[in-house]
Tab-separated table of C-alpha atoms in Angstrom:
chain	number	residue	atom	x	y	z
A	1	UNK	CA	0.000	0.000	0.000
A	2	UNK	CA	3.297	1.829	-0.194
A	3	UNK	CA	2.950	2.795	-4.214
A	4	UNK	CA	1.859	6.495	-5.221
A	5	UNK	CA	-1.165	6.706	-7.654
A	6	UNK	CA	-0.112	10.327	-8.696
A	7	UNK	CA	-2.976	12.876	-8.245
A	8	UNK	CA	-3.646	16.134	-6.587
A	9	UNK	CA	-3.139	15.684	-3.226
A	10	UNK	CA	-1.425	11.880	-4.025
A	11	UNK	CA	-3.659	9.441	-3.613
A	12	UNK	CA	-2.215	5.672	-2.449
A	13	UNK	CA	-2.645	3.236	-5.088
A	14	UNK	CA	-4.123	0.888	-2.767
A	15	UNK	CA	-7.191	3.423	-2.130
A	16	UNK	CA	-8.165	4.012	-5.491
A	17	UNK	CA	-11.761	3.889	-5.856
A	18	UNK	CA	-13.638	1.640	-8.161
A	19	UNK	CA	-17.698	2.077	-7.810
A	20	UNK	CA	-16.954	3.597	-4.703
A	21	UNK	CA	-14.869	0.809	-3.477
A	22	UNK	CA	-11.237	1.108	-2.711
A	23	UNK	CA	-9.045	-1.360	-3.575
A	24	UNK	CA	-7.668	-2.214	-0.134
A	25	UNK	CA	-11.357	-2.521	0.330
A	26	UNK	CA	-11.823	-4.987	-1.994
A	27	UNK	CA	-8.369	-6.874	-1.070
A	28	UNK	CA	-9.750	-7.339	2.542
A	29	UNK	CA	-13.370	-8.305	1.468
A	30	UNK	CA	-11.439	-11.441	-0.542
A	31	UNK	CA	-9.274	-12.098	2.188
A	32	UNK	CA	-12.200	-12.456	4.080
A	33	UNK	CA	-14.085	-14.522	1.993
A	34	UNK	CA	-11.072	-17.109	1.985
A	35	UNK	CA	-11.603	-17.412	5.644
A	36	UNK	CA	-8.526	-15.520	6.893
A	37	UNK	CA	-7.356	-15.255	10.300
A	38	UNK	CA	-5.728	-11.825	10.245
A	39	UNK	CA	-5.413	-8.893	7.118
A	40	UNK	CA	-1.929	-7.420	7.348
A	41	UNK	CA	-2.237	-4.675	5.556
A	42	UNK	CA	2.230	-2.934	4.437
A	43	UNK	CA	1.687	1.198	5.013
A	44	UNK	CA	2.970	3.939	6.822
A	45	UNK	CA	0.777	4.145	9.343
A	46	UNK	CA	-2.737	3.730	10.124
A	47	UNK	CA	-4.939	6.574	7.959
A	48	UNK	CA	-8.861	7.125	7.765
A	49	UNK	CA	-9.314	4.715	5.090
A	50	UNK	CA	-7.285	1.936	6.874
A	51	UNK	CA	-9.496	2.685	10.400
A	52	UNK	CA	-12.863	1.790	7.549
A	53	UNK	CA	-11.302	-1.368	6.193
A	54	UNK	CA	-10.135	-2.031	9.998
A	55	UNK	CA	-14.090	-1.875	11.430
A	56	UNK	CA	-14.434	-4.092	8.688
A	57	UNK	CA	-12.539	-7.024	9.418
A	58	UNK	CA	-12.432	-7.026	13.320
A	59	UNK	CA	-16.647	-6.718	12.633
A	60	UNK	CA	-15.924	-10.145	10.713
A	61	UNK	CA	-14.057	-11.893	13.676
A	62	UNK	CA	-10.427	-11.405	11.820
A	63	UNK	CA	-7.290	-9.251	13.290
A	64	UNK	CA	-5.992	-6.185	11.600
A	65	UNK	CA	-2.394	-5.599	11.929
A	66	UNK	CA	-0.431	-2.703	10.174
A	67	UNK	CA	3.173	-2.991	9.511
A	68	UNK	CA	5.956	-0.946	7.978
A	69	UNK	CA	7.794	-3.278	5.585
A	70	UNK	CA	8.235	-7.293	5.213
A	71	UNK	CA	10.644	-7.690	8.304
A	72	UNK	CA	7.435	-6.660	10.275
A	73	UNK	CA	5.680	-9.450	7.901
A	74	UNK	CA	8.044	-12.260	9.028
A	75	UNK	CA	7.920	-11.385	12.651
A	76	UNK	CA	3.807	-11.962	12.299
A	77	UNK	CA	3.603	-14.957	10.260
A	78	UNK	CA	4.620	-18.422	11.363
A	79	UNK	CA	5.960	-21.844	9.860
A	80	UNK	CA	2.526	-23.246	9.965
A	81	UNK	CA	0.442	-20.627	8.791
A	82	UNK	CA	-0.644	-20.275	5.295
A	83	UNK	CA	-0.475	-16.599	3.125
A	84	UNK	CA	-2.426	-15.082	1.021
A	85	UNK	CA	-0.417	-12.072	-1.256
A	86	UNK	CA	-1.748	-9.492	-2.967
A	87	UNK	CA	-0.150	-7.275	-5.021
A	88	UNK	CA	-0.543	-3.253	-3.999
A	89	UNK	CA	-3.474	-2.189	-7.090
A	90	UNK	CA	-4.920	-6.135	-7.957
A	91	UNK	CA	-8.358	-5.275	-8.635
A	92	UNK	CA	-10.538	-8.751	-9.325
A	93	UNK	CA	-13.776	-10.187	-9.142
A	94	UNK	CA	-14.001	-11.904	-5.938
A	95	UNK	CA	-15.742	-14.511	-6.324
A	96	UNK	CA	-13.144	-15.881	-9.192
A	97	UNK	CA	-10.304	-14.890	-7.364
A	98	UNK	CA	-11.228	-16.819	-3.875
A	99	UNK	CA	-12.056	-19.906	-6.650
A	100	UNK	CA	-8.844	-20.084	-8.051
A	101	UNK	CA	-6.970	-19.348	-4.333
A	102	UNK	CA	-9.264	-21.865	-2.683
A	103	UNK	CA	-7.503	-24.969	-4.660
A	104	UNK	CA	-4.163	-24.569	-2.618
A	105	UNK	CA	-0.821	-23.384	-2.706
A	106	UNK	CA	-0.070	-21.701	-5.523
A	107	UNK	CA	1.357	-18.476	-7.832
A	108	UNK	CA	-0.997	-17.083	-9.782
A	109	UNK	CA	0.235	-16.770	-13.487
A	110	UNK	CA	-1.126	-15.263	-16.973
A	111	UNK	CA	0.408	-15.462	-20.282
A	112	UNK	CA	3.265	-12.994	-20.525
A	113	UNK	CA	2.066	-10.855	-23.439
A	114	UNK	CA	-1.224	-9.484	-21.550
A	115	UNK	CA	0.496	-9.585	-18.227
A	116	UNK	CA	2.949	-7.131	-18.908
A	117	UNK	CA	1.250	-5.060	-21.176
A	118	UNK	CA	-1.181	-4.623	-17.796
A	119	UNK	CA	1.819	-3.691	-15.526
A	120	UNK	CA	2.374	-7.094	-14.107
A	121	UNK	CA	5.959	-8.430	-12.985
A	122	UNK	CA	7.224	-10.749	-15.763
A	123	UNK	CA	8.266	-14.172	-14.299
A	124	UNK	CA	9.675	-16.359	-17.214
A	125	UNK	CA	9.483	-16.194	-20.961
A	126	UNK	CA	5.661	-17.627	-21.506
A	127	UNK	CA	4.297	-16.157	-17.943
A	128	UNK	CA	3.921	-12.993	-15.853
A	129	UNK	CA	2.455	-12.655	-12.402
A	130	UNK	CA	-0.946	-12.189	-11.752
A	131	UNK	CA	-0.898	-10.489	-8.577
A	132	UNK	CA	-2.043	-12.875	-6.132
A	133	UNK	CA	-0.578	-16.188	-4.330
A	134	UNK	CA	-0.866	-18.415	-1.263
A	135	UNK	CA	2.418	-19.492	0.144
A	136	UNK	CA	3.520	-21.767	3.454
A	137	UNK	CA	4.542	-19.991	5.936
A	138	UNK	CA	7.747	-20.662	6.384
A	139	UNK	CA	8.318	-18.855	3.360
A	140	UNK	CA	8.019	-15.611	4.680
A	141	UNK	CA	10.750	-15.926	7.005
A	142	UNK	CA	13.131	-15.386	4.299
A	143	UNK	CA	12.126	-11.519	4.127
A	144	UNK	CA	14.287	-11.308	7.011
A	145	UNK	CA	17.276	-11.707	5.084
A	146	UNK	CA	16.171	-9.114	3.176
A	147	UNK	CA	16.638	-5.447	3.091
A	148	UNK	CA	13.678	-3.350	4.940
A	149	UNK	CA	13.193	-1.484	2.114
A	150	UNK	CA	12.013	-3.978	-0.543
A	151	UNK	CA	8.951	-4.358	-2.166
A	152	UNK	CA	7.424	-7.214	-0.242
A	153	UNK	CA	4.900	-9.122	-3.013
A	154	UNK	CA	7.511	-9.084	-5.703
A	155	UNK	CA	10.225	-10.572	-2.988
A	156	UNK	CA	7.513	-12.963	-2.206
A	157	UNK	CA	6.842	-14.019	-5.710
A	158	UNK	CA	11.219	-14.762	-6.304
A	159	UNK	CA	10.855	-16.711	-3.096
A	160	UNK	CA	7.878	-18.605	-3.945
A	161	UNK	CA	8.957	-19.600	-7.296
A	162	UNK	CA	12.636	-21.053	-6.110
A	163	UNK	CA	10.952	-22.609	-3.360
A	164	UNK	CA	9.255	-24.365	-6.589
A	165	UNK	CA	5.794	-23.255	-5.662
A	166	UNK	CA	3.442	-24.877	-8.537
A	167	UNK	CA	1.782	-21.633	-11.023
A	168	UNK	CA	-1.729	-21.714	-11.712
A	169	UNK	CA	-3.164	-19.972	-14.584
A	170	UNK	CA	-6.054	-17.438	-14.670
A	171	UNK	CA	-8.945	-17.418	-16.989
A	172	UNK	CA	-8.736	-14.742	-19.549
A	173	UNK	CA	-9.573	-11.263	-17.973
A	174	UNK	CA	-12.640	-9.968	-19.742
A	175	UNK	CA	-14.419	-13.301	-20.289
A	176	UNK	CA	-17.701	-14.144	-18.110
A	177	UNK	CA	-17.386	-11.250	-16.504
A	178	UNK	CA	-13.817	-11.451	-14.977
A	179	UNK	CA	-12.310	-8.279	-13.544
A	180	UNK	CA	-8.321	-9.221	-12.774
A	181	UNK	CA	-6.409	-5.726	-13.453
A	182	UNK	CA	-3.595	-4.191	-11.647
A	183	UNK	CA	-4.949	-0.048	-11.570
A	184	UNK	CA	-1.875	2.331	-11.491
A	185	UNK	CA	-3.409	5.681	-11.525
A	186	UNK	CA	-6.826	7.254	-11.428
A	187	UNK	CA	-7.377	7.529	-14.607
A	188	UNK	CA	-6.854	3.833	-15.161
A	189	UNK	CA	-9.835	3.612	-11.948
A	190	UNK	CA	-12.144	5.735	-13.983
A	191	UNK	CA	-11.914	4.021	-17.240
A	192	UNK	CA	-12.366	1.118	-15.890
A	193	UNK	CA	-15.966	1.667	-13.600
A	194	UNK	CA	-18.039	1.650	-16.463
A	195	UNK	CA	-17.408	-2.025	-16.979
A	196	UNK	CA	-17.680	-2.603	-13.149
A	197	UNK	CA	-20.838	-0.859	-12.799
A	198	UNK	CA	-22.435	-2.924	-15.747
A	199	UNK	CA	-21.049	-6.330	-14.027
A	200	UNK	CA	-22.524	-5.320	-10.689
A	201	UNK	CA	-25.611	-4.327	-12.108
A	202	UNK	CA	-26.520	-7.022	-14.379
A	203	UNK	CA	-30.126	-8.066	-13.282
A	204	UNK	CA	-30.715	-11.676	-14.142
A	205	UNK	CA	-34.396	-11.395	-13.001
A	206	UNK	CA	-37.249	-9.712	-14.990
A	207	UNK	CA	-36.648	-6.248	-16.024
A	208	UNK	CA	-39.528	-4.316	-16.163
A	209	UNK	CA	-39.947	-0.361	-17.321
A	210	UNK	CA	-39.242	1.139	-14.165
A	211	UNK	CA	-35.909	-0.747	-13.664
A	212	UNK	CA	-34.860	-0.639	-17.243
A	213	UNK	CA	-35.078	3.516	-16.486
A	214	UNK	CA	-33.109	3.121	-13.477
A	215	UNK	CA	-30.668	0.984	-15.185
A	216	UNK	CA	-30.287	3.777	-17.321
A	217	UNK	CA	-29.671	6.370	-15.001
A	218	UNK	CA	-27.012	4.301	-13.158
A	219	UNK	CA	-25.167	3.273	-16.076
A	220	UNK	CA	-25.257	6.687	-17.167
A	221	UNK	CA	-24.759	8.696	-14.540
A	222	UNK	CA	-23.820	6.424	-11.598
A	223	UNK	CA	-19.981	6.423	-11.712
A	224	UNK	CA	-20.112	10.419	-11.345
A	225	UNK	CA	-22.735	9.929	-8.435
A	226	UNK	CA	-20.394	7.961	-6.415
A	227	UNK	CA	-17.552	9.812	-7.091
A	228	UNK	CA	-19.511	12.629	-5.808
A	229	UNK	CA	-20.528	10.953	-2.909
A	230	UNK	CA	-24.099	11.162	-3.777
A	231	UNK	CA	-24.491	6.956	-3.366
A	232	UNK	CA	-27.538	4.719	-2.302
A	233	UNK	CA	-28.365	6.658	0.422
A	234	UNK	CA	-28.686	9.941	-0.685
A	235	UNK	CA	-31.237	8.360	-3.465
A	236	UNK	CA	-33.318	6.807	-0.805
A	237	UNK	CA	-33.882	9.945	0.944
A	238	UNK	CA	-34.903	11.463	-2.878
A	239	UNK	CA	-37.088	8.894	-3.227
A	240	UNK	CA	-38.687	9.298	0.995
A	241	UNK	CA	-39.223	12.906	-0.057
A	242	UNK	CA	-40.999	11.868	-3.494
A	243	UNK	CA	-43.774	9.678	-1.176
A	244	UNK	CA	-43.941	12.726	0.977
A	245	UNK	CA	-44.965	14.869	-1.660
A	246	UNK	CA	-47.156	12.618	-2.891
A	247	UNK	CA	-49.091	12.349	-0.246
A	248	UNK	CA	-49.038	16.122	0.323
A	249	UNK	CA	-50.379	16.753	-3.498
A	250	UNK	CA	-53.344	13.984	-2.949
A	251	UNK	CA	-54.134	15.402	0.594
A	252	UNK	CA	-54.634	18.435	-1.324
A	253	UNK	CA	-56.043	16.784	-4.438
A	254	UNK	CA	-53.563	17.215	-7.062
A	255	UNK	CA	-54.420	13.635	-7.318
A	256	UNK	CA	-52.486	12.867	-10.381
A	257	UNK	CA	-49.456	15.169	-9.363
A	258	UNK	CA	-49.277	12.837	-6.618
A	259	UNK	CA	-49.445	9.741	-8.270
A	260	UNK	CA	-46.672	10.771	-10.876
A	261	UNK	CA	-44.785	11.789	-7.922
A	262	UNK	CA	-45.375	8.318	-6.307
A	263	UNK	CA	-43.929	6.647	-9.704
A	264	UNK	CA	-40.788	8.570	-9.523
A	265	UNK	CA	-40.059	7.393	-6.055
A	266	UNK	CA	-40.367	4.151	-7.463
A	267	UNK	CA	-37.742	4.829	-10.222
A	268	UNK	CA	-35.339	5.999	-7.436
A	269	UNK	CA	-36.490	3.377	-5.183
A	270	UNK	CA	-34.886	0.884	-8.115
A	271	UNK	CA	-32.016	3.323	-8.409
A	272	UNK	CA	-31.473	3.084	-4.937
A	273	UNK	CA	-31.182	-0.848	-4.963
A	274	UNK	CA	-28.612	-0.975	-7.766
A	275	UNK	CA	-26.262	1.696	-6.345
A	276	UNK	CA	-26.538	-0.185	-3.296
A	277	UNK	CA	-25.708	-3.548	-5.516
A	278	UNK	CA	-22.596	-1.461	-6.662
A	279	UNK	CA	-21.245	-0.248	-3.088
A	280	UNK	CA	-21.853	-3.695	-1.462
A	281	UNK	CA	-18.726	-5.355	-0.505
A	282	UNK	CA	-18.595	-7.873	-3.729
A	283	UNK	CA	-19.235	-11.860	-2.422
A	284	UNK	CA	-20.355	-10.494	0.901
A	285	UNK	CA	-24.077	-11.235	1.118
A	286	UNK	CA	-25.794	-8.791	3.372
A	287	UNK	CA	-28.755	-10.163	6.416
A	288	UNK	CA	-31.551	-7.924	7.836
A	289	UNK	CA	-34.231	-6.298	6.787
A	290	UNK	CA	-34.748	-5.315	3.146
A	291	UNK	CA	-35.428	-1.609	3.175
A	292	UNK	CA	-36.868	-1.422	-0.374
A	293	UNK	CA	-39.065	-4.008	0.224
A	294	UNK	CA	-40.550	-1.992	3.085
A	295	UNK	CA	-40.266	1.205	0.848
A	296	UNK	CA	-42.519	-1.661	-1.535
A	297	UNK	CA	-45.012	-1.324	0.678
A	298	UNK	CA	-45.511	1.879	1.594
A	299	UNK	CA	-45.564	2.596	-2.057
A	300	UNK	CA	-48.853	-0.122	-2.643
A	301	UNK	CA	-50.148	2.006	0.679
A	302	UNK	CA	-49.395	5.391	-1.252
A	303	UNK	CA	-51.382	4.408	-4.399
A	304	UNK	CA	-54.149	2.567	-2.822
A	305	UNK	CA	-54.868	5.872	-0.323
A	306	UNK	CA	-54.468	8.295	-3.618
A	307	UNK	CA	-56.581	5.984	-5.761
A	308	UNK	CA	-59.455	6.411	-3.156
A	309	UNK	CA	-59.232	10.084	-3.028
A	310	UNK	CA	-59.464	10.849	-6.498
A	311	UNK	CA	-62.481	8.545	-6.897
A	312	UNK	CA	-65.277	10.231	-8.130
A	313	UNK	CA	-68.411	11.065	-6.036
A	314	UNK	CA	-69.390	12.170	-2.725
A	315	UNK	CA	-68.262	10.949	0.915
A	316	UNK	CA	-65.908	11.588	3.358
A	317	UNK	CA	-62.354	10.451	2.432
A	318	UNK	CA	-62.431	8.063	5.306
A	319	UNK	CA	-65.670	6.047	3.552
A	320	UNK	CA	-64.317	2.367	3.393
A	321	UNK	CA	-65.813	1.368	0.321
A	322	UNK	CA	-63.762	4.100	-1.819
A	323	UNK	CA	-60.438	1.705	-1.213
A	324	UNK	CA	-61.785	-1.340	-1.713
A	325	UNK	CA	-61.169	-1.734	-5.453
A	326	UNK	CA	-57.416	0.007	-5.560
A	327	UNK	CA	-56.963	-2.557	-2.283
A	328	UNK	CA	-58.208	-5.323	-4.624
A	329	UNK	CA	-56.218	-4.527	-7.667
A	330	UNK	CA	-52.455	-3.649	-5.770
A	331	UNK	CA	-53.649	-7.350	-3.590
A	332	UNK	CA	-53.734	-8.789	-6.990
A	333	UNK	CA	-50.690	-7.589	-8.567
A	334	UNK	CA	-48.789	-8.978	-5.184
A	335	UNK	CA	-50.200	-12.113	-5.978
A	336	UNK	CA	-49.682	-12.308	-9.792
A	337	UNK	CA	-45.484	-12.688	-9.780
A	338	UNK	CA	-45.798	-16.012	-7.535
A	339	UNK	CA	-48.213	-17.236	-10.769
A	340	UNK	CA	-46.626	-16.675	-13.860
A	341	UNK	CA	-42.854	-17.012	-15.040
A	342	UNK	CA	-40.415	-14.774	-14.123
A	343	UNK	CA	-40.310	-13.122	-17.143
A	344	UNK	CA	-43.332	-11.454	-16.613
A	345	UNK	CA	-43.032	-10.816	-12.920
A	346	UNK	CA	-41.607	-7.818	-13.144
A	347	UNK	CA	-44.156	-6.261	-14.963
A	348	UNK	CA	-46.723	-7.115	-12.139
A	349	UNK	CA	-44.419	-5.709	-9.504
A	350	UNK	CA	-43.481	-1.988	-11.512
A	351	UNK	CA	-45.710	0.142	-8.871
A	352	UNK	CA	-44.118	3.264	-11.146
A	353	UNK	CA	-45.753	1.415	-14.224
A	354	UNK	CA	-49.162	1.008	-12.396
A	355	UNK	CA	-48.711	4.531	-10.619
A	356	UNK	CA	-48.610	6.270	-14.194
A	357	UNK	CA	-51.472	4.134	-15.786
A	358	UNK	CA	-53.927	5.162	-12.763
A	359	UNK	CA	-53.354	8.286	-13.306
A	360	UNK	CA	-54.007	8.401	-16.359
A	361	UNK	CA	-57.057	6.355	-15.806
A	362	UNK	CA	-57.955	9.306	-13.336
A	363	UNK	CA	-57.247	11.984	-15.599
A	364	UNK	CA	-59.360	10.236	-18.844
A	365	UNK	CA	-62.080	10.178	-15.975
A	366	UNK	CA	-62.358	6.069	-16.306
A	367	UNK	CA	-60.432	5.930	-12.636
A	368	UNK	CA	-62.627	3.552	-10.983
A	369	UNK	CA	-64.393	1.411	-13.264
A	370	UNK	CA	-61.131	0.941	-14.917
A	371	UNK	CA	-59.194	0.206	-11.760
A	372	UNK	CA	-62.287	-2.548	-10.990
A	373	UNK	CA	-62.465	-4.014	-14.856
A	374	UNK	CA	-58.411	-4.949	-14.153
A	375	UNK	CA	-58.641	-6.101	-11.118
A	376	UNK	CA	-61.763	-8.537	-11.887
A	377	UNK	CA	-59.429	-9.524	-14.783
A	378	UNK	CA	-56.464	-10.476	-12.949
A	379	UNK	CA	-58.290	-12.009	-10.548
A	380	UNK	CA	-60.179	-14.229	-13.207
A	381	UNK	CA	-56.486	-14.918	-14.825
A	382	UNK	CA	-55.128	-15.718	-11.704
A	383	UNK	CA	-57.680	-17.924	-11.301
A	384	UNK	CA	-57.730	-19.553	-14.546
A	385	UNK	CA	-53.372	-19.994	-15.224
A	386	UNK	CA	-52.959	-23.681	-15.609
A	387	UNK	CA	-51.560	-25.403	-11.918
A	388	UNK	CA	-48.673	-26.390	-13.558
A	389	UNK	CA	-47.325	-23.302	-14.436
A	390	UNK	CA	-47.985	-21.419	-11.159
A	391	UNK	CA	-44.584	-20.986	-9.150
A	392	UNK	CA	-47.304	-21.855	-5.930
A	393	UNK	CA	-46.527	-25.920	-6.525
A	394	UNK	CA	-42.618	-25.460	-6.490
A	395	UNK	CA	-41.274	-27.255	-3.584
C-alpha cells in the first residue's frame, strides 16, 4: 500500500476507488471470503481509510495488523500458517479470485504478453504474475534476510517460485465477466468503472420499465454519483421525499401530481437498490431487513390511499368502500409474480408502471371502473393460469 497513484493531493494506489470501493477494500473483502485469520495490511501508518477497512474485518471476527515493511511481515507470520499475497493495485472479481486461491498453494500466473502489457511483474518467458498467491509460511521468514526497504509481493513471488511453488493460470480477464487488473493511476480507476458498474448491475431477473429507467440512469450517470458521494443513500432519501410529496399533493387533491410523484419514487427506489448492488462489498451477502421491500409497501399504501381520493363522487375520504377496489387490484398484482414465469413478474411488480397508468385512468375520468375491470381480470387470470405453471406448486 506503499505505491503512489499520482494525483492532486497523491492518492495511495491501494485506495483508489472503483464504484466507490477502494481497492484495499476490496483486497480485505477477498481475504475475508477465503476465511482468513488476520489482514496485514504494508503502510505507513494507520490513515482514515485503513481505520474503515479495519471496522471491517475485526466486525468479521479477523485481526488487523499494520506494519511498515516485510521484516514486520516475518515477525507476524509463522511456519505453519498459510499466506495469502496481494499485489498493492490487484483489482478482481471476488468470487473468481477466492475460486482459483481456494484450490491450494499456488502463484498465480497469466500469459506474458497481456500480463505485462497490464503492468504485471514478468516471471519467465511464456508467464507474468498475476498479482495474487498463497504461500507456506515458512516462506516468509526469508524476508528477514532481506533489506527493509524492498517491495514485499515481488520478494515474495522470487521466493515462492525457487521454493518451486506450482503456477496456476487465470482465466482470460474480460471473459464471463472477470475483472483481474492491476490499476496504477486514477485515470486507469475511472476508465475502468463503467465495466464494473455494468457487471454489478446485471439483473438476471425480470426487467420491467421502471428498472430498465433506473438501469439507465445508473449506467449513465452512476460512476459520477459515487464519485460525488451522492451513493444509495442519498437516493433513498430522494425517493422518501418523493412519497412525501405525494401524499401532500393527494391530501390536497392534485391527485395525479401525486401519483406521478409516487412513480418517480419508485424509479429511485430501483435506483437506490442498484447503487446499493454497486457499493456492497462484492461476495459479501448482506442479512436484515430489506429496506426497499418496506419502501414496496408503503408505495402499494401510497397508491391505494391516492386511488381512493381521487375517486369520483361524494363521501368523506375516510368512507371504506372508496379503497376497496385500488386494495383489490395492488392485492392482486402482489399475488400475480408467484403465478406466472419470471419473465413477466416484473411487470406485475413496476408500482411506477401502475402509478402512471392510474393516473391516467384518473385523468381520462375512467379511474374507478377501470381500476375494478383490471382487477376482476387479474383475478379471473389468476384464477384460470394452468396449476402447472404457477410458481405456488414449487417445492
Amino acid at each position: 500500500m506503499l505505491a503512489n497513484a499520482g494525483g492532486v493531493p497523491p492518492v495511495r494506489r491501494a485506495f483508489l476507488r472503483v464504484g466507490g470501493i477502494s481497492i484495499a477494500r476490496q483486497q480485505a473483502v477477498l481475504a475475508l471470503h477465503l476465511r482468513c485469520e488476520r489482514v496485514v495490511c504494508i503502510a505507513g501508518g494507520l490513515s482514515p481509510d485503513l481505520l474503515d477497512i479495519q471496522h471491517l474485518v475485526e466486525a468479521s471476527g479477523a485481526g488487523f495488523h499494520v506494519i511498515g515493511d516485510g521484516r514486520g511481515l516475518a515477525r507476524l507470520v509463522t511456519a505453519v500458517d498459510e499466506v495469502i499475497v496481494f499485489d498493492d493495485g490487484l483489482f478482481t472479481s471476488t468470487t473468481q479470485a477466492a475460486s482459483l486461491l481456494e484450490e491450494g498453494q499456488a502463484v498465480l500466473v497469466q500469459p506474458v504478453e497481456a500480463g505485462l502489457a497490464a503492468g504485471f511483474e514478468r516471471i519467465d518467458l511464456n508467464h507474468a504474475s498475476a498479482g495474487a498467491m498463497r504461500l507456506p509460511g515458512r516462506l516468509v521468514e526469508r524476508l528477514s534476510d532481506l533489506p527493509a526497504d524492498c517491495d514485499v509481493a515481488s520478494a515474495l513471488l522470487r521466493i515462492a517460485l525457487q521454493a518451486g511453488i506450482r503456477q496456476r493460470q487465470i482465466p482470460i480477464p474480460g471473459q464471463d465477466g472477470l475483472f483481474w487488473t492491476l490499476l496504477r493511476d486514477e485515470d486507469e480507476a475511472h476508465a475502468l468503472e463503467p465495466q464494473w458498474v455494468r457487471h454489478r448491475t446485471r439483473d438476471e431477473g425480470a426487467l420491467s420499465p421502471a428498472r430498465a429507467v433506473a438501469l439507465g440512469i445508473v449506467r449513465g450517470l452512476g460512476p459520477a454519483m459515487l464519485h460525488a458521494g451522492s451513493g444509495a443513500r442519498t437516493v433513498v432519501f430522494g425517493a422518501a421525499a418523493m412519497a412525501l410529496m405525494a401524499l401532500g399533493s393527494g391530501w390536497f387533491g392534485f391527485f395525479i401530481l401525486g401519483l406521478a410523484l409516487a412513480a418517480i419514487g419508485w424509479i429511485l427506489r430501483d435506483v437506490a437498490v442498484l447503487l446499493a448492488r454497486i457499493e456492497a462489498d462484492p461476495g459479501v451477502s448482506r442479512r436484515g431487513l430489506d429496506k426497499s421491500e418496506v419502501y414496496g409497501w408503503l408505495i402499494d399504501g401510497l397508491i391505494i390511499v391516492l386511488t381512493a381520493w381521487a375517486m369520483p363522487g361524494g363521501g368523506s375520504w375516510l368512507q371504506m368502500d372508496r379503497y376497496f377496489a385500488p386494495f383489490m387490484l395492488v392485492a392482486v398484482l402482489r399475488l400475480m409474480p408467484r403465478l406466472v414465469s419470471p419473465r413477466w413478474s416484473g411487470w406485475f411488480g413496476d408500482r411506477a408502471l401502475l402509478a402512471g397508468a392510474v393516473a391516467g385512468a384518473v385523468a381520462t375520468g375512467f379511474g374507478a371502473g377501470a381500476i375494478q375491470a383490471v382487477a376482476a381480470l387479474l383475478a379471473l387470470v389468476a384464477l384460470v393460469l394452468p396449476l402447472g405453471q404457477s410458481r405456488l406448486t414449487r417445492p
